[in-house]
Structures are given as structure tokens and as C-alpha cells.
Coordinates of C-alpha atoms and ligand atoms in Angstrom, one line a residue:
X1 CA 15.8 -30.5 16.0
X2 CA 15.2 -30.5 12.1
X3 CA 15.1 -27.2 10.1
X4 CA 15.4 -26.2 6.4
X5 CA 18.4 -23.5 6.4
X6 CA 20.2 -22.2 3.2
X7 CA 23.5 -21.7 3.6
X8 CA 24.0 -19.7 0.2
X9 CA 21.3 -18.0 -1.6
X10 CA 19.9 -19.5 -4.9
X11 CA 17.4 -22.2 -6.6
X12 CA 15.5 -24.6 -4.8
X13 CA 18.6 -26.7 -4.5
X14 CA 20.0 -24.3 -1.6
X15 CA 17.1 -25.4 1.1
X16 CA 19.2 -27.5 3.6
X17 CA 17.6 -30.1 5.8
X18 CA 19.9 -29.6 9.0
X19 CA 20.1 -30.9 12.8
X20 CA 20.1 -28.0 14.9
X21 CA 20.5 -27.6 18.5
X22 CA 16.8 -26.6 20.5
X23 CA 17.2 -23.1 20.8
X24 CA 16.3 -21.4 24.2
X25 CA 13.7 -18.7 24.5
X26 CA 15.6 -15.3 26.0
X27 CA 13.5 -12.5 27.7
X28 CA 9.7 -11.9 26.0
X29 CA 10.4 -15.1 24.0
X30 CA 8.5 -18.2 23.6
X31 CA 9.5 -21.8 22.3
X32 CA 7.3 -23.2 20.3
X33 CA 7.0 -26.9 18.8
X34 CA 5.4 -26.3 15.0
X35 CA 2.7 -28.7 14.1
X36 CA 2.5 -26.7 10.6
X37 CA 4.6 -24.3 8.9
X38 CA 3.1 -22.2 6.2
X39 CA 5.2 -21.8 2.5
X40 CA 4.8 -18.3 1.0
X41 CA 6.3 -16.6 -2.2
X42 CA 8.4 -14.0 0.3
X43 CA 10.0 -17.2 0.9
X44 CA 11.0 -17.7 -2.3
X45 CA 12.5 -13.9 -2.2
X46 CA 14.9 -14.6 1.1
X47 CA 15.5 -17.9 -0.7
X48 CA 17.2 -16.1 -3.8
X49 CA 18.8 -13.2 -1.9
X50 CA 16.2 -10.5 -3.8
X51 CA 15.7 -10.1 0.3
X52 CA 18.8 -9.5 2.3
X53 CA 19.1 -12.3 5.0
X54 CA 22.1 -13.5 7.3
X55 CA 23.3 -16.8 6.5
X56 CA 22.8 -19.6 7.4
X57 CA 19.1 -18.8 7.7
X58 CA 16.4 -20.9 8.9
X59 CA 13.7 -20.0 6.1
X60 CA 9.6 -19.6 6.5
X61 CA 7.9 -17.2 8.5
X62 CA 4.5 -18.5 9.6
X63 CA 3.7 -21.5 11.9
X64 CA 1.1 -22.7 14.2
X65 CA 2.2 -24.9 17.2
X66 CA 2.3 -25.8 20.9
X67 CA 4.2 -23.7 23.5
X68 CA 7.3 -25.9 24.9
X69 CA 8.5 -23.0 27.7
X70 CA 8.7 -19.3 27.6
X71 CA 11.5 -16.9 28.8
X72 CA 12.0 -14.3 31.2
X73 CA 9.0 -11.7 31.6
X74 CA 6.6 -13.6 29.1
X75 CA 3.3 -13.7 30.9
X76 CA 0.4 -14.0 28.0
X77 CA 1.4 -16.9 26.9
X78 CA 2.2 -20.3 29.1
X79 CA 3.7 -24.1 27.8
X80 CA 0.6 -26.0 26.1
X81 CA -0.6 -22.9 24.5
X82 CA -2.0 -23.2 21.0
X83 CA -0.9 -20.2 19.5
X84 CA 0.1 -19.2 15.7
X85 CA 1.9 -16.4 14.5
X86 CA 3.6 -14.9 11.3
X87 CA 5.8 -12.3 9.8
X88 CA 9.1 -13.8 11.9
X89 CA 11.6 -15.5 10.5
X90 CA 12.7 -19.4 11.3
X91 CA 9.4 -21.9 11.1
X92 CA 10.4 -24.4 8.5
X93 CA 11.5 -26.4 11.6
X94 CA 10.5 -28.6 14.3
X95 CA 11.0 -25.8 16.8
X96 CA 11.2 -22.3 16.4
X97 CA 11.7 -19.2 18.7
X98 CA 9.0 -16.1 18.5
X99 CA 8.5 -12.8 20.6
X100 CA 5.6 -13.8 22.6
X101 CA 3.8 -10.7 21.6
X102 CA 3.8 -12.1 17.8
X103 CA 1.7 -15.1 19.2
X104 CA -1.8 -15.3 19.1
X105 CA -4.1 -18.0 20.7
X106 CA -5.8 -20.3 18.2
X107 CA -9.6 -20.2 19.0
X108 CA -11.0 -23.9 19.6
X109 CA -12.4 -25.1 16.4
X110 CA -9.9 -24.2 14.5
X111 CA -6.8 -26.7 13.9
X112 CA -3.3 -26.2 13.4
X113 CA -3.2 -26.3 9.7
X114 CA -6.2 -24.2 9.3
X115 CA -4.3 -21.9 11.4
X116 CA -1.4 -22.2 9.7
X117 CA -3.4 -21.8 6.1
X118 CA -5.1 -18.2 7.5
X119 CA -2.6 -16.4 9.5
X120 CA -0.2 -14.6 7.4
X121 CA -2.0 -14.8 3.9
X122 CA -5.6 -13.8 5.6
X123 CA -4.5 -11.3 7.5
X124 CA -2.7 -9.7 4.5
X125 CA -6.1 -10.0 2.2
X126 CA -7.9 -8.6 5.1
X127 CA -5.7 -5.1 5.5
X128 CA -5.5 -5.0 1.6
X129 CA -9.4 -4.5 1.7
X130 CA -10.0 -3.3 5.3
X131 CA -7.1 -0.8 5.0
X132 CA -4.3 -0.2 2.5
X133 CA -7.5 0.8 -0.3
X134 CA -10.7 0.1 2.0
X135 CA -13.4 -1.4 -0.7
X136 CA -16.7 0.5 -0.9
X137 CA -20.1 -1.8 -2.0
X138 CA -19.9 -1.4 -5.5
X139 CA -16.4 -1.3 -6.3
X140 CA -15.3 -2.8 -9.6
X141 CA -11.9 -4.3 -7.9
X142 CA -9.1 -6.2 -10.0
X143 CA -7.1 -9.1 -8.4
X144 CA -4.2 -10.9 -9.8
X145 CA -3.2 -14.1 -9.6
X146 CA -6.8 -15.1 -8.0
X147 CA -6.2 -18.5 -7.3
X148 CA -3.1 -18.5 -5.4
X149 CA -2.8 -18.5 -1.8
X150 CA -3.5 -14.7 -1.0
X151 CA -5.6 -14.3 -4.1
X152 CA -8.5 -16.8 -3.2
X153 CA -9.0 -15.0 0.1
X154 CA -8.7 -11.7 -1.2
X155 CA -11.5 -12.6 -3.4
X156 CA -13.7 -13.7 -0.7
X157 CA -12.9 -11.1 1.5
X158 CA -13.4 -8.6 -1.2
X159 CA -16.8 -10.0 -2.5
X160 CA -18.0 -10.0 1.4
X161 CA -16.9 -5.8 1.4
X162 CA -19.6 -5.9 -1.6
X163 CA -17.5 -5.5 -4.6
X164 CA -17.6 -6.9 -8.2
X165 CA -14.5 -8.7 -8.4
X166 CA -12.5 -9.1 -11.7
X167 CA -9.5 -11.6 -11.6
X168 CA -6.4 -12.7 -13.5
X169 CA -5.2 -16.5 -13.7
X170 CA -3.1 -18.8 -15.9
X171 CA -5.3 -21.8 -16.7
X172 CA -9.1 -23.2 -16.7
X173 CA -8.3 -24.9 -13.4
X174 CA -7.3 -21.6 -11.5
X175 CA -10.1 -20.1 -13.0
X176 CA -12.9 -22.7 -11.6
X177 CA -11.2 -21.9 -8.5
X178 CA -11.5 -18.3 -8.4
X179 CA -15.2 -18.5 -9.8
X180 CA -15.8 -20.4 -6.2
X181 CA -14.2 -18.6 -4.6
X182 CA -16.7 -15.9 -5.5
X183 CA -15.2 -13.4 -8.7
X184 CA -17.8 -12.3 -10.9
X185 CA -15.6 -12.1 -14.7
X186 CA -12.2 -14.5 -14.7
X187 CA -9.4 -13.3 -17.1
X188 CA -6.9 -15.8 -18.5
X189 CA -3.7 -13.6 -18.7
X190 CA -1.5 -16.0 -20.1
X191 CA -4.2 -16.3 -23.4
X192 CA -6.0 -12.5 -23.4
X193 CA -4.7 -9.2 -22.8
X194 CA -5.9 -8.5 -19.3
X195 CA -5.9 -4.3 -19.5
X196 CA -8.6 -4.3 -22.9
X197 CA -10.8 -7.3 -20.9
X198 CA -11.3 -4.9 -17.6
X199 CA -11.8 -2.0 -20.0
X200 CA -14.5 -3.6 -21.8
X201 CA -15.9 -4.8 -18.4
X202 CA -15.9 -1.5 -16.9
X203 CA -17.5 0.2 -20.0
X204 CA -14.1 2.0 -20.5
X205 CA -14.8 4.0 -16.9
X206 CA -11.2 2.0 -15.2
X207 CA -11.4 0.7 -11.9
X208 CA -10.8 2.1 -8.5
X209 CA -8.4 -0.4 -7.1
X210 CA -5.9 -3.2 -8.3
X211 CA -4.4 -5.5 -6.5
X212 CA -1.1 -6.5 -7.9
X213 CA 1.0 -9.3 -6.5
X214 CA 2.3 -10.3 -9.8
X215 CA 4.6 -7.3 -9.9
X216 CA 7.3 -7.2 -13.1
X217 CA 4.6 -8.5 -15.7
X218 CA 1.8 -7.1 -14.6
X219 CA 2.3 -3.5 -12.8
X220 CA 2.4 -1.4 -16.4
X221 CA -0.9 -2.9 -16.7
X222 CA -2.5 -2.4 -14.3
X223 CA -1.9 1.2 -14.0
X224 CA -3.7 1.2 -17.4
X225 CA -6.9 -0.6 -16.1
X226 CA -7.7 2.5 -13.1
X227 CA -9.7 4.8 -13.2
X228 CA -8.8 8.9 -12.5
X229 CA -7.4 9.0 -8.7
X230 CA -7.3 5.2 -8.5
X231 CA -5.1 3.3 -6.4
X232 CA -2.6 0.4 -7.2
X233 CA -1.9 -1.5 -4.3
X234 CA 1.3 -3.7 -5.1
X235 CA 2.0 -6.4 -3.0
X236 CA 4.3 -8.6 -4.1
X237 CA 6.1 -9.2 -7.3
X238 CA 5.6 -13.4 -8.3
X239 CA 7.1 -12.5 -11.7
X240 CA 10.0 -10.4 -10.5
X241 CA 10.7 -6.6 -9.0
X242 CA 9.0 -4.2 -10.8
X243 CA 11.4 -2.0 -12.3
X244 CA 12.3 1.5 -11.2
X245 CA 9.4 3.9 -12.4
X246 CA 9.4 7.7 -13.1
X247 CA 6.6 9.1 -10.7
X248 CA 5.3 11.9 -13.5
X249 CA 4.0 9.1 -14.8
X250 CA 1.3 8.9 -12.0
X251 CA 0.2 12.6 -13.2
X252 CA -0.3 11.5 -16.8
X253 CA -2.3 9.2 -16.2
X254 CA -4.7 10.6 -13.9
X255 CA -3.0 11.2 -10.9
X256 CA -3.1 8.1 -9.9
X257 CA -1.4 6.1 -6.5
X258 CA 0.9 3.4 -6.1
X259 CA 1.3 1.7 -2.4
X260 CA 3.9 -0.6 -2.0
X261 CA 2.5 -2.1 1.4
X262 CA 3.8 -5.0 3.6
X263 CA 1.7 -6.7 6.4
X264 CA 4.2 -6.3 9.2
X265 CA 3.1 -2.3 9.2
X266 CA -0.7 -3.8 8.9
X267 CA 0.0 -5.8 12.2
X268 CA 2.4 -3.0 13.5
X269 CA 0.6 -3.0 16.9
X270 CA -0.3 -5.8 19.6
X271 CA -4.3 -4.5 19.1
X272 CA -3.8 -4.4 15.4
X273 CA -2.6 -7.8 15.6
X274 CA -5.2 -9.4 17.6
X275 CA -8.3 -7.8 15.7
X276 CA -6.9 -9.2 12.3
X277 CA -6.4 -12.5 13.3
X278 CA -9.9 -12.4 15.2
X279 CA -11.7 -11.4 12.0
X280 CA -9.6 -14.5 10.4
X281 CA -10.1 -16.8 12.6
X282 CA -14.0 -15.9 13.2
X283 CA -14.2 -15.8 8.9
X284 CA -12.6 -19.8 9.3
X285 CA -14.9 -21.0 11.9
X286 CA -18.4 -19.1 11.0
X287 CA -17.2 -20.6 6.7
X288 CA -17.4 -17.5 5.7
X289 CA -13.5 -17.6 4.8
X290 CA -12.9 -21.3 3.3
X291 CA -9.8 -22.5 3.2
X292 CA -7.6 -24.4 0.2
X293 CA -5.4 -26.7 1.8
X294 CA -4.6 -29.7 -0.6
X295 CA -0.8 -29.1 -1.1
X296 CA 1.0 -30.3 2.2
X297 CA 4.2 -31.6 2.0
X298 CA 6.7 -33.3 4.9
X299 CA 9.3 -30.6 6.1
X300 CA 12.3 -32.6 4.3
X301 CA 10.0 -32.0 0.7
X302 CA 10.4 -27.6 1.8
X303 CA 12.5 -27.9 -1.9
X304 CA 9.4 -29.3 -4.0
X305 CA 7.1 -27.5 -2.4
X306 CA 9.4 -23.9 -3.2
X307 CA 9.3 -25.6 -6.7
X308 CA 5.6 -26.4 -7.0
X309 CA 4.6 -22.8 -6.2
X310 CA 7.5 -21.2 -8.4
X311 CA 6.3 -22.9 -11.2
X312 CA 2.7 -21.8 -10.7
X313 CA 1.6 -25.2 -10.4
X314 CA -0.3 -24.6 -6.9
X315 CA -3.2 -23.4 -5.8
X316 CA -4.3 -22.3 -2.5
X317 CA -1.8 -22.7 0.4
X318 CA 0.7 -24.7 0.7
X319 CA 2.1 -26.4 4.1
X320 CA 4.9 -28.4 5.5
X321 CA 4.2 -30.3 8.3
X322 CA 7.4 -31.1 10.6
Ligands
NDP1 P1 0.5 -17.6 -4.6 O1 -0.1 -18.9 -4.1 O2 -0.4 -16.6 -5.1 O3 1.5 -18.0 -5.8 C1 1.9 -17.0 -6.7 C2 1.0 -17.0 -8.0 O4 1.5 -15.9 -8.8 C3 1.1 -18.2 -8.9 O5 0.3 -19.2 -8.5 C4 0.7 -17.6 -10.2 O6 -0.7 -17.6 -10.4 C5 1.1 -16.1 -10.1 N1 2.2 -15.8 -11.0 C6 2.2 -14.9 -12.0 N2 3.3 -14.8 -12.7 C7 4.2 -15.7 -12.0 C8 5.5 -16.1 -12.3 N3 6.2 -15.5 -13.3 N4 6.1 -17.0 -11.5 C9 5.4 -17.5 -10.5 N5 4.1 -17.2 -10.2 C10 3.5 -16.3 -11.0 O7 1.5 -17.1 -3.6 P2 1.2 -16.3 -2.2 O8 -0.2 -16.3 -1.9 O9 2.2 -16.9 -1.2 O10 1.7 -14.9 -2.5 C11 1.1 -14.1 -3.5 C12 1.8 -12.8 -3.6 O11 1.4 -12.0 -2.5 C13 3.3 -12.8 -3.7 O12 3.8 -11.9 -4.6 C14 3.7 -12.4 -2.3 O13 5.0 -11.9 -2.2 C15 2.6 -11.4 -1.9 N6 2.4 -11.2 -0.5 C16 2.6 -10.0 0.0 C17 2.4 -9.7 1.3 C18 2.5 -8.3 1.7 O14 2.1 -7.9 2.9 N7 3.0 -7.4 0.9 C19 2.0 -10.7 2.2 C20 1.7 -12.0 1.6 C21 1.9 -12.2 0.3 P3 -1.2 -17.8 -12.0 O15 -0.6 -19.1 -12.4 O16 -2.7 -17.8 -11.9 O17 -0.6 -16.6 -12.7

């Protein structure tokens, strides 16, 4: 079978296209045949070594597919299964090996791209506002990098919780994007300064909540735009780590809280799991979550499509189909 691997960490020009042997599924494992693999930034982390990972590694971490067989003990899930799961490692392949507890059935109605599209990055914007800081009606809420992947759901989801949803972007385009997707003011980042916009917007009071997946260039800010006792929740870091940060600092300036939160302890248990992707999944089929899906790519184009996304040229999700 066919699978993107890196065999050294690095640009773009490390993802290998390699012939691998069809792996067999041990005990509470299935085999799965991928009819979509989802491309997310973490990628691009494991990619450059900024995550650890054991070489050589099959890269990508969310999939929808087909059961082929299933190991010892496996008895939830059976061959011919549509199922789609996230958060484990080896999917920019033709084949790919997952605990069968990870899997979850794809409800009819929904296709394997659309499944694909909604299971990791959907189920991350739903804890951020479901859990890690649960939005209240009438919460003034900032989220960078609106248009991406994460961000256009995150806005929907947030604006369905009742909110008034500010947002940061990089061009016109993005922010058309984000304005359908349902945010109320759009802030170009890259031409205004982002902290006196949501200042003037929230008539100086600061916000409750920011949603930070920008990381490095964006995380001083954002502590500036919140409110006494408000929360940053920082998810990701697009524009690099955030550097190390001397907690006084959170006193100062109003006793405020940094999370640092990851979806695998947002889908920690098997009921956990299932309701998130239900909510998804329900949000995909009733339209109330819509879906960007306009950048799919062939599995042996896994290198443009790293590059497309790095270079903040996408928008939406982005796919590789095997
Ligand atoms: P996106 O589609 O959002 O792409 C990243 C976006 O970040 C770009 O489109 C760009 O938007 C913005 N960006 C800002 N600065 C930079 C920069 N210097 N280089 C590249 N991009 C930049 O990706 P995903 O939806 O896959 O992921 C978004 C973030 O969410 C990532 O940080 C990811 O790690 C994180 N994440 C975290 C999870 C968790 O549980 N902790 C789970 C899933 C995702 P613009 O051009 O508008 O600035």
C-alpha cells in the first residue's frame, strides 16, 4: 500500500511517497481502507520535529474509510463498516491501522469526505465552546485565524452558543469567508492592530474568552484584549511556539487564565467520543455546521497541500484522497 512517511524531520520536501506492506490489525485493532485523509496544522508540527515522533513515520492523523478486517476481541466494529476516526497517527495512506474504540460509525447521509472534513477539526471547535471555556449567550468571543479549517467552525459553533463573534484573518477573501460563516466584526491582522480593534468593539470592557491558534504572534495580544478573570484558550501555535511566559504576569493583568488544551483529553473517554462526533455529525446533516471542502488534493500531492496551508493560502479543510 501507498503512504506518505518522512524519514527525517524538516520542510515539505521530507514527505515520502512509500510502498508499504498491509499492516495486520493485532488485538482491539481494526484495518481500515481510507477513502479520505484529513491535512491538519499538527501535521505540519510532527512534520518539523516541533513534536517528537519515531521515524520513519507515517504522517496524518484523521481519516474516514471502510473496514477491511478487525483483530482479536474487536466486536463494535465489523469489515464494511463506515467508520471515521482522528487523533491517531498513520492516515496519509491507503490503509491504516486504528484501535477500534477510536472508530465511530459515519451516520448515512454523510459521505466520507464530509466525514473526513468534520471529525477532528469539529470536534475540537465543539469542546473549545462546549467545554474548555463554555460560551454563555452574549459573550463578546475573539477567534483567530477565522477562516481556516478550525476557525470557520468555531465561528459557527460559537454564533449557535449565542455569542457575538469577533475574528482575525489575513486578507478580504478570508474575511468574506468568516462573515458567512456567521462573525459579526472581521479584523484584518496583517493591516490593523487587532488588540485596539476588539477594545474599541467592546467599549474598552475586554472580552471573556479568546481563542488563539495562532500562538507566537498572537498570544501577547490576546491576553491584552480580556477582560478581568478572562480566559485564553490556546490551541495551537500556526506562527510558532509561544515562548516561555512568567505566570505573575496572569495577576497583573487581572488574574487572568491561560489553557493550553488538546482534543485527545476532550475525547478522553469512549462516551466523550461518541457524543462529540454525534453533535458533528447531526450539525453536518441537519446544515447547521457547513462544511468548506474546496482544497483536495491526490495522496502523492500530501507535499503541496503541507505547503498550501503553511503559506496561509487555504481556507477551510483540506483533504487527500488516496
Ligand atoms: P488552518 O486551516 O486554520 O490554517 C492555519 C491558519 O493560521 C492559516 O490559514 C492562517 O490564517 C493562520 N496563520 C496565522 N499566522 C500564520 C503563520 N505564520 N503561518 C501559517 N498560518 C498562520 O489550520 P487548522 O484548522 O488545521 O488548525 C488551526 C490551528 O488549530 C492550528 O494551530 C492547530 O494546531 C490548532 N488545532 C489544535 C487542536 C487542539 O486540540 N489543540 C486541534 C485542531 C487544531 P490567516 O491567513 O487568516 O492568518
Amino acid at each position: 500500500m501507498q503512504a506518505i512517511q518522512i524519514l527525517t524531520t524538516g520542510s515539505a520536501d521530507v514527505l515520502t511517497l512509500r510502498d508499504l506492506p498491509t499492516p495486520t490489525p493485532g488485538e482491539g485493532e481494526a484495518l481500515i481502507r481510507i477513502e479520505a485523509s484529513g491535512v491538519n496544522f499538527i501535521d505540519t508540527y510532527f512534520r518539523e520535529g516541533r513534536y517528537p515522533a519515531q521515524l520513519p513515520y507515517t504522517l496524518g492523523q484523521e481519516a474516514a474509510g471502510i473496514v477491511v478486517s478487525v483483530g482479536p476481541g474487536v466486536s463494535t466494529v465489523k469489515a464494511g463498516d463506515r467508520v471515521a476516526w482522528c487523533m491517531v497517527p498513520g492516515t496519509y495512506a491507503q490503509l491504516a491501522i486504528a484501535p477500534a474504540d477510536r472508530l465511530v460509525p459515519i451516520p448515512e447521509g454523510v459521505n466520507f469526505q464530509q466525514a473526513a472534513a468534520a471529525i477532528l477539526q469539529g470536534m475540537t471547535a465543539h469542546y473549545l465552546v462546549h467545554s474548555a471555556y463554555p460560551v454563555q449567550k452574549g459573550d463578546e468571543v475573539l477567534i483567530h485565524a477565522g477562516a481556516g479549517g478550525t476557525g470557520l467552525l468555531l465561528i459557527q459553533m460559537a454564533k449557535a452558543l449565542g455569542a457575538r463573534v469577533f475574528t482575525t484573518v489575513s486578507t478580504e477573501e478570508k474575511a468574506e469567508l468568516a462573515r458567512d460563516a456567521g462573525a459579526d466584526e472581521i479584523i484584518l491582522y496583517t493591516k490593523e492592530d487587532f488588540v485596539e480593534r476588539v477594545k474599541s468593539l467592546s467599549a474598552g470592557k475586554g472580552l471573556p474568552v479568546v481563542y488563539d491558534s495562532v500562538g507566537k504572534s498572537t498570544f501577547e495580544g490576546s491576553l491584552q484584549c480580556l477582560r478581568r478573570r478572562g480566559v485564553l484558550v490556546l490551541f495551537g501555535g500556526a506562527s510558532g511556539a509561544v515562548p516561555p511566559f512568567d505566570l505573575i504576569r496572569l495577576s497583573t493583568m487581572g488574574s487572568l487564565y491561560v489553557t493550553r488544551p488538546t482534543l485527545k483529553d476532550y475525547t478522553a473517554t469512549r462516551a466523550e467520543l461518541e457524543a462529540r462526533a454525534k453533535d458533528v455529525f447531526d450539525g453536518v446533516l441537519d446544515g447547521t455546521l457547513k462544511l468548506r471542502l474546496e482544497h483536495t488534493y491526490p495522496l502523492t500531492d500530501a507535499a503541496r497541500a503541507h505547503r498550501d496551508l503553511e503559506s496561509r493560502k487555504t481556507t477551510g479543510k483540506l483533504l487527500l484522497i488516496p
